[in-house]
Structure formats: structure tokens, C-alpha cells
Amino acid sequence: MRTASLFAWFGIVGLGVGCASGGDEAASVAFEGGTMGTTYLVRVVPDVGVVVDEAALAEEIQQVLDGIESEMSHYRSDSEVSRFNQARHTEPIAVSAQTFDVVAGAIAIGRASGGALDITVGPLVNAWGFGPEEPAVLPPDGARVQELLEATGLDRLELDARIPTIRKALPEVEVDLSAVAKGYAVDRVAETVARRGHHRFMVEVGGEVVARGTNPGGRPWRIAIERPTAEGGIKEVVPLPRGAMATSGDYRNVREVEGRLLSHTIDPRTGHPVTHRLTSVTVVADSCLEADGLATALEVLGPEAGYALAEELELAALFLIRGEDGSISARATAGFESLRDGSPSATGLE
Ligand code: ADP
Ligand code: MG
């Protein structure tokens, strides 16, 4: 039995989120629940004198998340993305504005990463046993992988923002938004909370996080990065004064086939699961969609090429690499080092 779910839980949790007051701690309100096969946590520190309508905000958060799930989950055969995938023609297909935005955002990250993030890999994800249905043959043979590769690639989708519509270049093309949907959901929930007038909060869905303002103790929110081993635990805690943090990894969503451990991250260049020693990579970015997509892209590229791209794009990123002996070593980009130090250039705070 594998532990996989489409939006597998991943290794970041919000720290410093103990429920309220005492000492100099400000009061805070927490909202928790389930979505996309994982859990979420929202913590809000209301401004002085502000009363939070908890029931209304709880409902609004759940609605935002349910809306995204019903449009973007390919585990639900009636979702918009599933219906898009089931269509076997090359006429333009109308999609919601938010699905369009996620597809367009993911394609932009895909291009910035030289095609490492590729939302058309869905049929290959399924063929390797990480999709909604168990494949009849596992692992797929070389000919099958080649055949599926034919229908993948960022240029297999044609976007028209006016209606908006997406057209498939070939009838078999499919879209898998799992690598970015949680990050997008975090951004949308953060928008919702901010629209209600709050300035201090953190939002976490399945390990992807957005932070705004300061925590109940008046300091930057502190986010724990999980140790990517079977025993778990915390590798490191970093301050996140603002922006988003997401992690991608090979240590939770894996399955064993013919004695080999397969990762759920597919290299779009080969059509095979990645095999390098990059066990997890955490990325900080302005939006969580970006952080989530970039983390998956770097996880595809691996410890060398991924690190080089992260430095080239001046990303704050932490690579956790598994040694031959099973030990974990960390490699941080310059941007991530400044985040650790809490330096003003990394945080934008004076
Ligand atoms: P998680 O969802 O577990 O946090 P990711 O954000 O890295 O992890 O997303 C992994 C999921 O994205 C896979 O389960 C698969 O559905 C899909 N996927 C796998 N490889 C790629 C890829 N190269 N580009 C885009 N999506 C991918
Ligand atoms: Mg991702």
C-alpha cells in the first residue's frame, strides 16, 4: 500500500502557533480542516480592537478550498480538469478563470525551468502508478513511455485568455495540476483573509505556506522544514517574514516496483521517475503557486542542475540530499542563507 494521495502531505508545519495569549503573546484564531486529500491550517492574529467573525471566515476559507478542489482535482472524475482530460478532441475547451490562471502560471514556471515543471505529464504520472487509477502494467515498458511522451510538452497546450479557453494540440493531451494546486490554494486563502482586513496571518495547505505580518509573539512566523527520513522530525526552522514557502520531495509519495523505489516526480525529458539523491527541496517565493511549482521543477532537475538553476534565478532554496549511507546533507542557496540570518535584504523588512 502506498501512502500516496494526489495532494500528498508534505513536510512543513507552521510553528509558533500556540493558541493565544499569556505573556506578551497576542490572541490568535485558528481554522483547520481538510481539502485535496490533505489538511489545512490558517492562523490569524487580529489587529487590536478587531473582532473576527470566526464562523463567517471559516466558511469562506472552506468554500475557497472546496471550489479549487472541485475544479482542479483529477481524483474527482467530475472536476473541470477531469472533464478537460476526458475530452478527446482538439477544439478549444472553455475553462474557469481560476483554472486558466493556474495553467498559465504553471506553464510560465515550466518555461522558466526549461520544461522541468510540465503539467502535461499526467498520462506518465498515471502510467507509473501515481494517478487516480492503478495501471494494468507496472512499470510501463519503453515503447509505452515513448508513446505517452508524444502527447506531453508545454507546447501541447494552446491558451486563449479572452474567453478563456485551452486547446489540446493532440486529443490525448491531459493536464495534471497536482504540482501547483496546493500552492495556488494557499495564495487564494491568503487573499481571502487579507480581504477581510487582516494583516497578520499564516496559511498552510499540505505543507505549503504563506505568511504575512508577525506571529502572536510579534516576530516573523517560523516555519519548520521536515527531516526527509522515515523517522521524520524537524531539520530546521526558518523565519518567513512574508511571502511563500513550498517543499517538494521524494520521501513521502513513493512506491516500490520490482524492488525499486519510485518517486512520484516524473522527469519530462525521459518520461521516467527521477532517480537522483535530492530527497527534498524547499523554495521561498513571492507567491505560493510559484514556490510550489519551482520546488517541483528543482526536484525534477536534481541536486546539481536544480541548485544551478536556483542560483541563476536567485531563489531562496534549500536542498536536502541523501548520501550513500542514508545521511542527509543540506545545501542552501545564497538567498536561503540570508533568510536564515533574517537579513533585511532577504526579508524586505527594515
Ligand atoms: P506534492 O503534491 O506531493 O507536494 P509536488 O508539488 O512536487 O508534490 O507535486 C508532485 C505531483 O505533481 C505528482 O504527484 C504528479 O501528479 C505531478 N508531477 C510529477 N512530475 C511532474 C512534473 N515534472 N511536472 C509537473 N507535475 C508533475
Ligand atoms: Mg510542487
Short mmCIF file of C-alpha atoms and ligand atoms in Angstrom, two decimals:
data_model
loop_
_atom_site.label_atom_id
_atom_site.label_comp_id
_atom_site.label_asym_id
_atom_site.label_seq_id
_atom_site.Cartn_x
_atom_site.Cartn_y
_atom_site.Cartn_z
CA MET A 1 0.00 0.00 0.00
CA ARG A 2 1.45 3.35 -0.86
CA THR A 3 0.86 6.46 1.15
CA ALA A 4 0.16 8.47 -1.95
CA SER A 5 -2.64 10.85 -2.38
CA LEU A 6 -2.90 13.43 -5.11
CA PHE A 7 -2.01 16.27 -2.82
CA ALA A 8 0.26 14.27 -0.54
CA TRP A 9 1.04 15.86 2.80
CA PHE A 10 4.46 17.33 2.90
CA GLY A 11 6.99 18.40 5.37
CA ILE A 12 6.40 21.88 6.56
CA VAL A 13 4.39 22.89 9.54
CA GLY A 14 3.76 26.29 10.98
CA LEU A 15 5.45 26.77 14.32
CA GLY A 16 4.89 29.37 16.94
CA VAL A 17 1.18 28.93 16.53
CA GLY A 18 0.12 28.09 20.06
CA CYS A 19 -3.46 29.33 20.58
CA ALA A 20 -3.33 32.59 22.32
CA SER A 21 -2.31 34.90 24.93
CA GLY A 22 -0.28 34.70 28.07
CA GLY A 23 2.75 36.92 28.45
CA ASP A 24 3.29 39.24 25.54
CA GLU A 25 1.52 36.93 23.08
CA ALA A 26 -1.32 38.44 21.12
CA ALA A 27 -4.53 36.45 20.83
CA SER A 28 -4.96 34.46 17.65
CA VAL A 29 -7.66 32.43 15.94
CA ALA A 30 -7.07 29.12 14.15
CA PHE A 31 -9.04 27.49 11.36
CA GLU A 32 -8.36 23.87 10.47
CA GLY A 33 -9.85 21.31 8.16
CA GLY A 34 -9.36 19.01 5.21
CA THR A 35 -9.04 19.64 1.49
CA MET A 36 -7.48 17.99 -1.57
CA GLY A 37 -6.66 14.82 0.36
CA THR A 38 -4.65 16.75 2.94
CA THR A 39 -5.13 19.18 5.82
CA TYR A 40 -5.04 22.94 6.15
CA LEU A 41 -4.33 25.37 8.96
CA VAL A 42 -4.96 29.10 8.95
CA ARG A 43 -3.92 31.24 11.90
CA VAL A 44 -4.96 34.86 12.16
CA VAL A 45 -3.71 37.46 14.65
CA PRO A 46 -6.39 40.17 14.55
CA ASP A 47 -5.37 43.82 14.78
CA VAL A 48 -6.03 45.40 18.18
CA GLY A 49 -9.73 46.08 18.64
CA VAL A 50 -10.78 43.92 15.68
CA VAL A 51 -13.31 41.19 16.33
CA VAL A 52 -13.14 38.23 13.94
CA ASP A 53 -16.39 36.74 12.70
CA GLU A 54 -14.99 33.24 13.06
CA ALA A 55 -17.93 31.33 11.63
CA ALA A 56 -18.07 33.50 8.51
CA LEU A 57 -14.32 33.35 7.90
CA ALA A 58 -14.23 29.58 8.49
CA GLU A 59 -16.97 29.10 5.91
CA GLU A 60 -15.32 31.38 3.41
CA ILE A 61 -11.97 29.57 3.71
CA GLN A 62 -13.62 26.17 3.26
CA GLN A 63 -15.56 27.45 0.24
CA VAL A 64 -12.43 28.76 -1.46
CA LEU A 65 -10.69 25.40 -0.94
CA ASP A 66 -13.69 23.31 -1.99
CA GLY A 67 -14.04 25.43 -5.14
CA ILE A 68 -10.43 24.83 -6.13
CA GLU A 69 -10.70 21.11 -5.43
CA SER A 70 -13.86 20.73 -7.48
CA GLU A 71 -12.22 22.45 -10.42
CA MET A 72 -8.67 21.12 -10.30
CA SER A 73 -8.59 17.67 -8.72
CA HIS A 74 -8.07 14.86 -11.17
CA TYR A 75 -9.10 12.44 -8.45
CA ARG A 76 -12.65 13.66 -8.97
CA SER A 77 -13.96 12.48 -12.30
CA ASP A 78 -16.45 15.37 -12.40
CA SER A 79 -13.87 18.15 -11.85
CA GLU A 80 -13.27 20.65 -14.58
CA VAL A 81 -9.75 19.34 -15.14
CA SER A 82 -11.01 15.72 -15.33
CA ARG A 83 -13.59 16.70 -17.93
CA PHE A 84 -10.87 18.52 -19.87
CA ASN A 85 -8.72 15.40 -19.69
CA GLN A 86 -11.56 13.11 -20.79
CA ALA A 87 -12.26 15.23 -23.91
CA ARG A 88 -10.67 13.57 -26.94
CA HIS A 89 -10.62 16.37 -29.50
CA THR A 90 -8.58 19.46 -30.37
CA GLU A 91 -11.29 22.14 -30.26
CA PRO A 92 -10.82 24.95 -27.72
CA ILE A 93 -12.30 23.99 -24.33
CA ALA A 94 -13.75 26.69 -22.07
CA VAL A 95 -12.38 26.67 -18.52
CA SER A 96 -12.93 28.80 -15.41
CA ALA A 97 -10.80 31.89 -14.92
CA GLN A 98 -9.00 30.32 -11.97
CA THR A 99 -8.17 27.05 -13.74
CA PHE A 100 -6.89 29.14 -16.65
CA ASP A 101 -4.71 31.22 -14.29
CA VAL A 102 -3.21 28.13 -12.68
CA VAL A 103 -2.49 26.53 -16.06
CA ALA A 104 -0.95 29.76 -17.38
CA GLY A 105 1.10 30.25 -14.19
CA ALA A 106 2.34 26.67 -14.27
CA ILE A 107 3.33 26.96 -17.94
CA ALA A 108 5.31 30.13 -17.17
CA ILE A 109 7.20 28.31 -14.38
CA GLY A 110 7.59 25.37 -16.76
CA ARG A 111 9.28 27.60 -19.33
CA ALA A 112 11.48 29.29 -16.70
CA SER A 113 12.67 25.82 -15.65
CA GLY A 114 13.41 24.63 -19.19
CA GLY A 115 10.39 22.32 -19.16
CA ALA A 116 11.21 20.59 -15.84
CA LEU A 117 7.78 21.51 -14.48
CA ASP A 118 5.40 20.19 -17.12
CA ILE A 119 1.69 19.93 -16.30
CA THR A 120 1.14 17.68 -19.33
CA VAL A 121 2.99 14.76 -17.69
CA GLY A 122 -0.29 13.40 -16.25
CA PRO A 123 -0.51 10.30 -18.50
CA LEU A 124 3.04 9.37 -17.44
CA VAL A 125 2.22 10.00 -13.77
CA ASN A 126 -0.69 7.56 -14.21
CA ALA A 127 1.44 5.01 -16.09
CA TRP A 128 3.94 4.95 -13.21
CA GLY A 129 1.16 4.31 -10.71
CA PHE A 130 0.80 7.75 -9.13
CA GLY A 131 -2.54 8.69 -10.65
CA PRO A 132 -6.13 8.04 -9.63
CA GLU A 133 -6.21 4.58 -11.24
CA GLU A 134 -3.88 1.63 -10.77
CA PRO A 135 -2.24 0.82 -14.14
CA ALA A 136 -2.66 -2.68 -15.59
CA VAL A 137 1.09 -2.95 -16.26
CA LEU A 138 3.71 -1.59 -13.89
CA PRO A 139 6.34 -0.46 -14.69
CA PRO A 140 5.39 0.65 -18.21
CA ASP A 141 7.71 -0.62 -20.97
CA GLY A 142 9.93 1.66 -23.04
CA ALA A 143 7.55 1.72 -26.01
CA ARG A 144 4.63 2.78 -23.82
CA VAL A 145 6.71 5.56 -22.24
CA GLN A 146 7.71 6.82 -25.72
CA GLU A 147 4.10 6.78 -26.86
CA LEU A 148 2.98 8.80 -23.82
CA LEU A 149 5.88 11.25 -24.24
CA GLU A 150 4.47 12.11 -27.68
CA ALA A 151 1.46 13.75 -26.06
CA THR A 152 3.44 15.71 -23.45
CA GLY A 153 5.22 19.04 -23.59
CA LEU A 154 4.30 22.62 -22.80
CA ASP A 155 3.65 23.39 -26.48
CA ARG A 156 0.86 20.79 -26.49
CA LEU A 157 -1.45 23.33 -24.85
CA GLU A 158 -2.67 26.47 -26.58
CA LEU A 159 -4.13 29.14 -24.30
CA ASP A 160 -6.57 31.88 -25.20
CA ALA A 161 -7.09 34.31 -22.32
CA ARG A 162 -10.07 36.11 -23.87
CA ILE A 163 -12.81 33.51 -23.24
CA PRO A 164 -10.78 31.80 -21.59
CA THR A 165 -10.11 28.50 -23.40
CA ILE A 166 -7.41 25.87 -23.62
CA ARG A 167 -6.88 23.80 -26.75
CA LYS A 168 -5.05 20.48 -26.92
CA ALA A 169 -2.58 20.03 -29.78
CA LEU A 170 -3.40 16.31 -29.76
CA PRO A 171 -6.61 14.69 -28.46
CA GLU A 172 -4.68 12.62 -25.85
CA VAL A 173 -3.12 15.63 -24.09
CA GLU A 174 -4.00 15.89 -20.39
CA VAL A 175 -3.36 18.32 -17.58
CA ASP A 176 -2.15 17.44 -14.04
CA LEU A 177 -2.18 20.41 -11.66
CA SER A 178 -1.06 18.46 -8.57
CA ALA A 179 2.35 20.12 -8.52
CA VAL A 180 0.89 23.63 -8.15
CA ALA A 181 -2.73 23.39 -6.94
CA LYS A 182 -1.92 23.36 -3.22
CA GLY A 183 0.30 26.42 -3.62
CA TYR A 184 -2.42 28.20 -5.59
CA ALA A 185 -4.96 27.28 -2.89
CA VAL A 186 -2.72 28.83 -0.23
CA ASP A 187 -2.50 32.07 -2.26
CA ARG A 188 -6.27 32.23 -2.64
CA VAL A 189 -6.93 31.62 1.06
CA ALA A 190 -4.35 34.29 1.95
CA GLU A 191 -6.15 36.72 -0.37
CA THR A 192 -9.44 35.89 1.31
CA VAL A 193 -8.06 36.52 4.80
CA ALA A 194 -6.41 39.77 3.69
CA ARG A 195 -9.63 40.93 2.04
CA ARG A 196 -11.30 40.62 5.44
CA GLY A 197 -8.86 43.25 6.68
CA HIS A 198 -6.28 41.09 8.46
CA HIS A 199 -2.57 41.88 8.28
CA ARG A 200 -1.02 39.16 10.45
CA PHE A 201 -1.68 35.57 9.47
CA MET A 202 -0.26 32.34 8.12
CA VAL A 203 -1.94 29.86 5.78
CA GLU A 204 -0.77 26.29 5.29
CA VAL A 205 -2.22 23.63 2.97
CA GLY A 206 -0.48 20.24 2.93
CA GLY A 207 2.84 21.77 3.95
CA GLU A 208 2.83 24.76 1.57
CA VAL A 209 2.78 28.07 3.44
CA VAL A 210 2.13 31.79 3.08
CA ALA A 211 2.98 34.21 5.92
CA ARG A 212 2.02 37.86 6.39
CA GLY A 213 2.97 40.25 9.17
CA THR A 214 4.15 38.88 12.50
CA ASN A 215 3.15 35.93 14.68
CA PRO A 216 1.38 36.23 18.06
CA GLY A 217 4.78 36.89 19.68
CA GLY A 218 5.37 39.88 17.38
CA ARG A 219 8.17 38.14 15.47
CA PRO A 220 8.28 36.68 11.94
CA TRP A 221 6.33 33.44 11.54
CA ARG A 222 8.66 30.49 11.93
CA ILE A 223 8.30 27.55 9.58
CA ALA A 224 9.69 24.09 10.23
CA ILE A 225 11.25 22.11 7.41
CA GLU A 226 10.85 18.40 7.95
CA ARG A 227 13.74 15.97 8.08
CA PRO A 228 13.11 13.85 4.98
CA THR A 229 13.57 10.42 6.52
CA ALA A 230 11.26 7.66 7.72
CA GLU A 231 11.75 8.84 11.33
CA GLY A 232 10.71 12.38 10.40
CA GLY A 233 11.38 15.19 12.84
CA ILE A 234 12.45 18.73 12.10
CA LYS A 235 15.51 19.54 10.03
CA GLU A 236 15.46 23.25 10.50
CA VAL A 237 13.19 26.15 11.44
CA VAL A 238 13.39 29.32 9.38
CA PRO A 239 11.71 32.71 9.76
CA LEU A 240 9.32 33.65 6.98
CA PRO A 241 8.62 37.36 7.37
CA ARG A 242 6.50 37.43 4.25
CA GLY A 243 5.96 35.51 1.03
CA ALA A 244 5.52 31.80 0.49
CA MET A 245 7.39 28.57 1.11
CA ALA A 246 6.83 25.18 -0.52
CA THR A 247 8.57 21.82 -0.44
CA SER A 248 8.78 19.02 -2.96
CA GLY A 249 10.31 15.68 -2.19
CA ASP A 250 10.63 12.01 -2.93
CA TYR A 251 10.33 10.62 0.58
CA ARG A 252 6.59 10.51 1.22
CA ASN A 253 4.94 9.69 -2.05
CA VAL A 254 6.95 6.69 -3.22
CA ARG A 255 6.10 3.13 -4.17
CA GLU A 256 8.10 0.01 -4.65
CA VAL A 257 8.01 -1.68 -8.05
CA GLU A 258 10.22 -4.67 -8.84
CA GLY A 259 12.44 -3.87 -5.88
CA ARG A 260 12.96 -0.24 -6.88
CA LEU A 261 11.59 2.75 -5.01
CA LEU A 262 9.85 5.03 -7.49
CA SER A 263 9.39 8.77 -6.93
CA HIS A 264 6.15 10.50 -7.91
CA THR A 265 8.19 13.19 -9.66
CA ILE A 266 8.49 12.46 -13.37
CA ASP A 267 11.33 13.82 -15.48
CA PRO A 268 9.50 15.11 -18.59
CA ARG A 269 12.65 14.63 -20.68
CA THR A 270 12.78 10.88 -20.13
CA GLY A 271 9.22 10.03 -19.05
CA HIS A 272 10.69 8.16 -16.05
CA PRO A 273 10.56 8.92 -12.32
CA VAL A 274 13.61 10.85 -11.13
CA THR A 275 16.40 8.73 -9.64
CA HIS A 276 18.83 11.26 -8.14
CA ARG A 277 19.59 11.80 -4.44
CA LEU A 278 17.71 15.07 -3.94
CA THR A 279 15.28 13.96 -1.30
CA SER A 280 13.57 17.29 -0.76
CA VAL A 281 13.81 20.87 -1.90
CA THR A 282 12.20 23.89 -0.26
CA VAL A 283 11.67 27.15 -2.15
CA VAL A 284 10.68 30.61 -0.94
CA ALA A 285 8.95 32.90 -3.44
CA ASP A 286 6.50 35.80 -3.57
CA SER A 287 3.52 33.57 -4.35
CA CYS A 288 2.89 30.03 -3.18
CA LEU A 289 1.97 28.89 -6.69
CA GLU A 290 5.46 29.93 -7.74
CA ALA A 291 7.12 28.35 -4.71
CA ASP A 292 5.21 25.08 -5.24
CA GLY A 293 5.88 24.92 -8.99
CA LEU A 294 9.54 25.84 -8.62
CA ALA A 295 10.03 23.25 -5.86
CA THR A 296 8.71 20.54 -8.16
CA ALA A 297 10.86 21.84 -11.04
CA LEU A 298 14.02 21.76 -8.89
CA GLU A 299 13.07 18.28 -7.64
CA VAL A 300 12.97 17.17 -11.30
CA LEU A 301 16.36 18.74 -12.07
CA GLY A 302 18.10 17.25 -9.03
CA PRO A 303 20.88 18.34 -6.69
CA GLU A 304 23.30 19.71 -9.32
CA ALA A 305 21.26 21.19 -12.18
CA GLY A 306 18.48 22.17 -9.75
CA TYR A 307 20.90 24.02 -7.50
CA ALA A 308 22.48 25.77 -10.51
CA LEU A 309 19.06 26.93 -11.75
CA ALA A 310 18.07 28.10 -8.25
CA GLU A 311 21.21 30.25 -8.06
CA GLU A 312 20.70 31.54 -11.60
CA LEU A 313 17.13 32.59 -10.77
CA GLU A 314 18.38 33.97 -7.41
CA LEU A 315 15.92 31.82 -5.49
CA ALA A 316 15.97 31.19 -1.77
CA ALA A 317 16.09 27.38 -1.81
CA LEU A 318 17.24 24.59 0.50
CA PHE A 319 18.28 21.25 -0.99
CA LEU A 320 18.35 18.16 1.25
CA ILE A 321 20.46 15.44 -0.32
CA ARG A 322 20.63 11.79 0.75
CA GLY A 323 24.16 10.35 0.99
CA GLU A 324 25.15 6.75 0.19
CA ASP A 325 24.99 5.98 3.93
CA GLY A 326 21.49 7.42 4.26
CA SER A 327 22.64 10.60 5.98
CA ILE A 328 21.06 13.90 4.90
CA SER A 329 23.20 16.87 3.91
CA ALA A 330 21.85 20.37 3.32
CA ARG A 331 22.83 22.79 0.57
CA ALA A 332 21.37 26.30 0.70
CA THR A 333 21.43 28.97 -1.98
CA ALA A 334 22.74 32.43 -1.08
CA GLY A 335 19.13 33.67 -0.94
CA PHE A 336 18.23 30.98 1.59
CA GLU A 337 21.29 31.81 3.73
CA SER A 338 20.08 35.41 4.03
CA LEU A 339 16.64 34.18 5.02
CA ARG A 340 18.20 32.11 7.82
CA ASP A 341 20.11 35.18 9.01
CA GLY A 342 16.93 37.23 8.87
CA SER A 343 18.86 39.84 6.91
CA PRO A 344 16.83 42.82 5.69
CA SER A 345 17.69 42.16 2.04
CA ALA A 346 16.10 38.73 2.23
CA THR A 347 13.05 39.83 4.13
CA GLY A 348 12.32 43.23 2.69
CA LEU A 349 11.80 44.43 6.27
CA GLU A 350 13.71 47.42 7.52
P1 ADP B 1 3.27 17.15 -3.56
O1 ADP B 1 2.00 17.37 -4.32
O2 ADP B 1 3.44 15.78 -3.05
O3 ADP B 1 3.52 18.23 -2.54
P2 ADP B 1 4.70 18.23 -5.81
O4 ADP B 1 4.21 19.61 -5.60
O5 ADP B 1 6.13 18.07 -6.16
O6 ADP B 1 4.47 17.31 -4.56
O7 ADP B 1 3.79 17.58 -6.95
C1 ADP B 1 4.01 16.26 -7.36
C2 ADP B 1 2.90 15.82 -8.27
O8 ADP B 1 2.96 16.56 -9.49
C3 ADP B 1 2.99 14.37 -8.68
O9 ADP B 1 2.26 13.53 -7.83
C4 ADP B 1 2.40 14.37 -10.08
O10 ADP B 1 0.98 14.29 -10.04
C5 ADP B 1 2.79 15.71 -10.62
N1 ADP B 1 4.08 15.72 -11.33
C6 ADP B 1 5.08 14.78 -11.32
N2 ADP B 1 6.11 15.16 -12.08
C7 ADP B 1 5.78 16.39 -12.59
C8 ADP B 1 6.44 17.31 -13.45
N3 ADP B 1 7.66 17.08 -13.96
N4 ADP B 1 5.78 18.46 -13.75
C9 ADP B 1 4.55 18.72 -13.25
N5 ADP B 1 3.88 17.90 -12.43
C10 ADP B 1 4.49 16.75 -12.09
MG MG B 2 5.05 21.44 -6.21
#
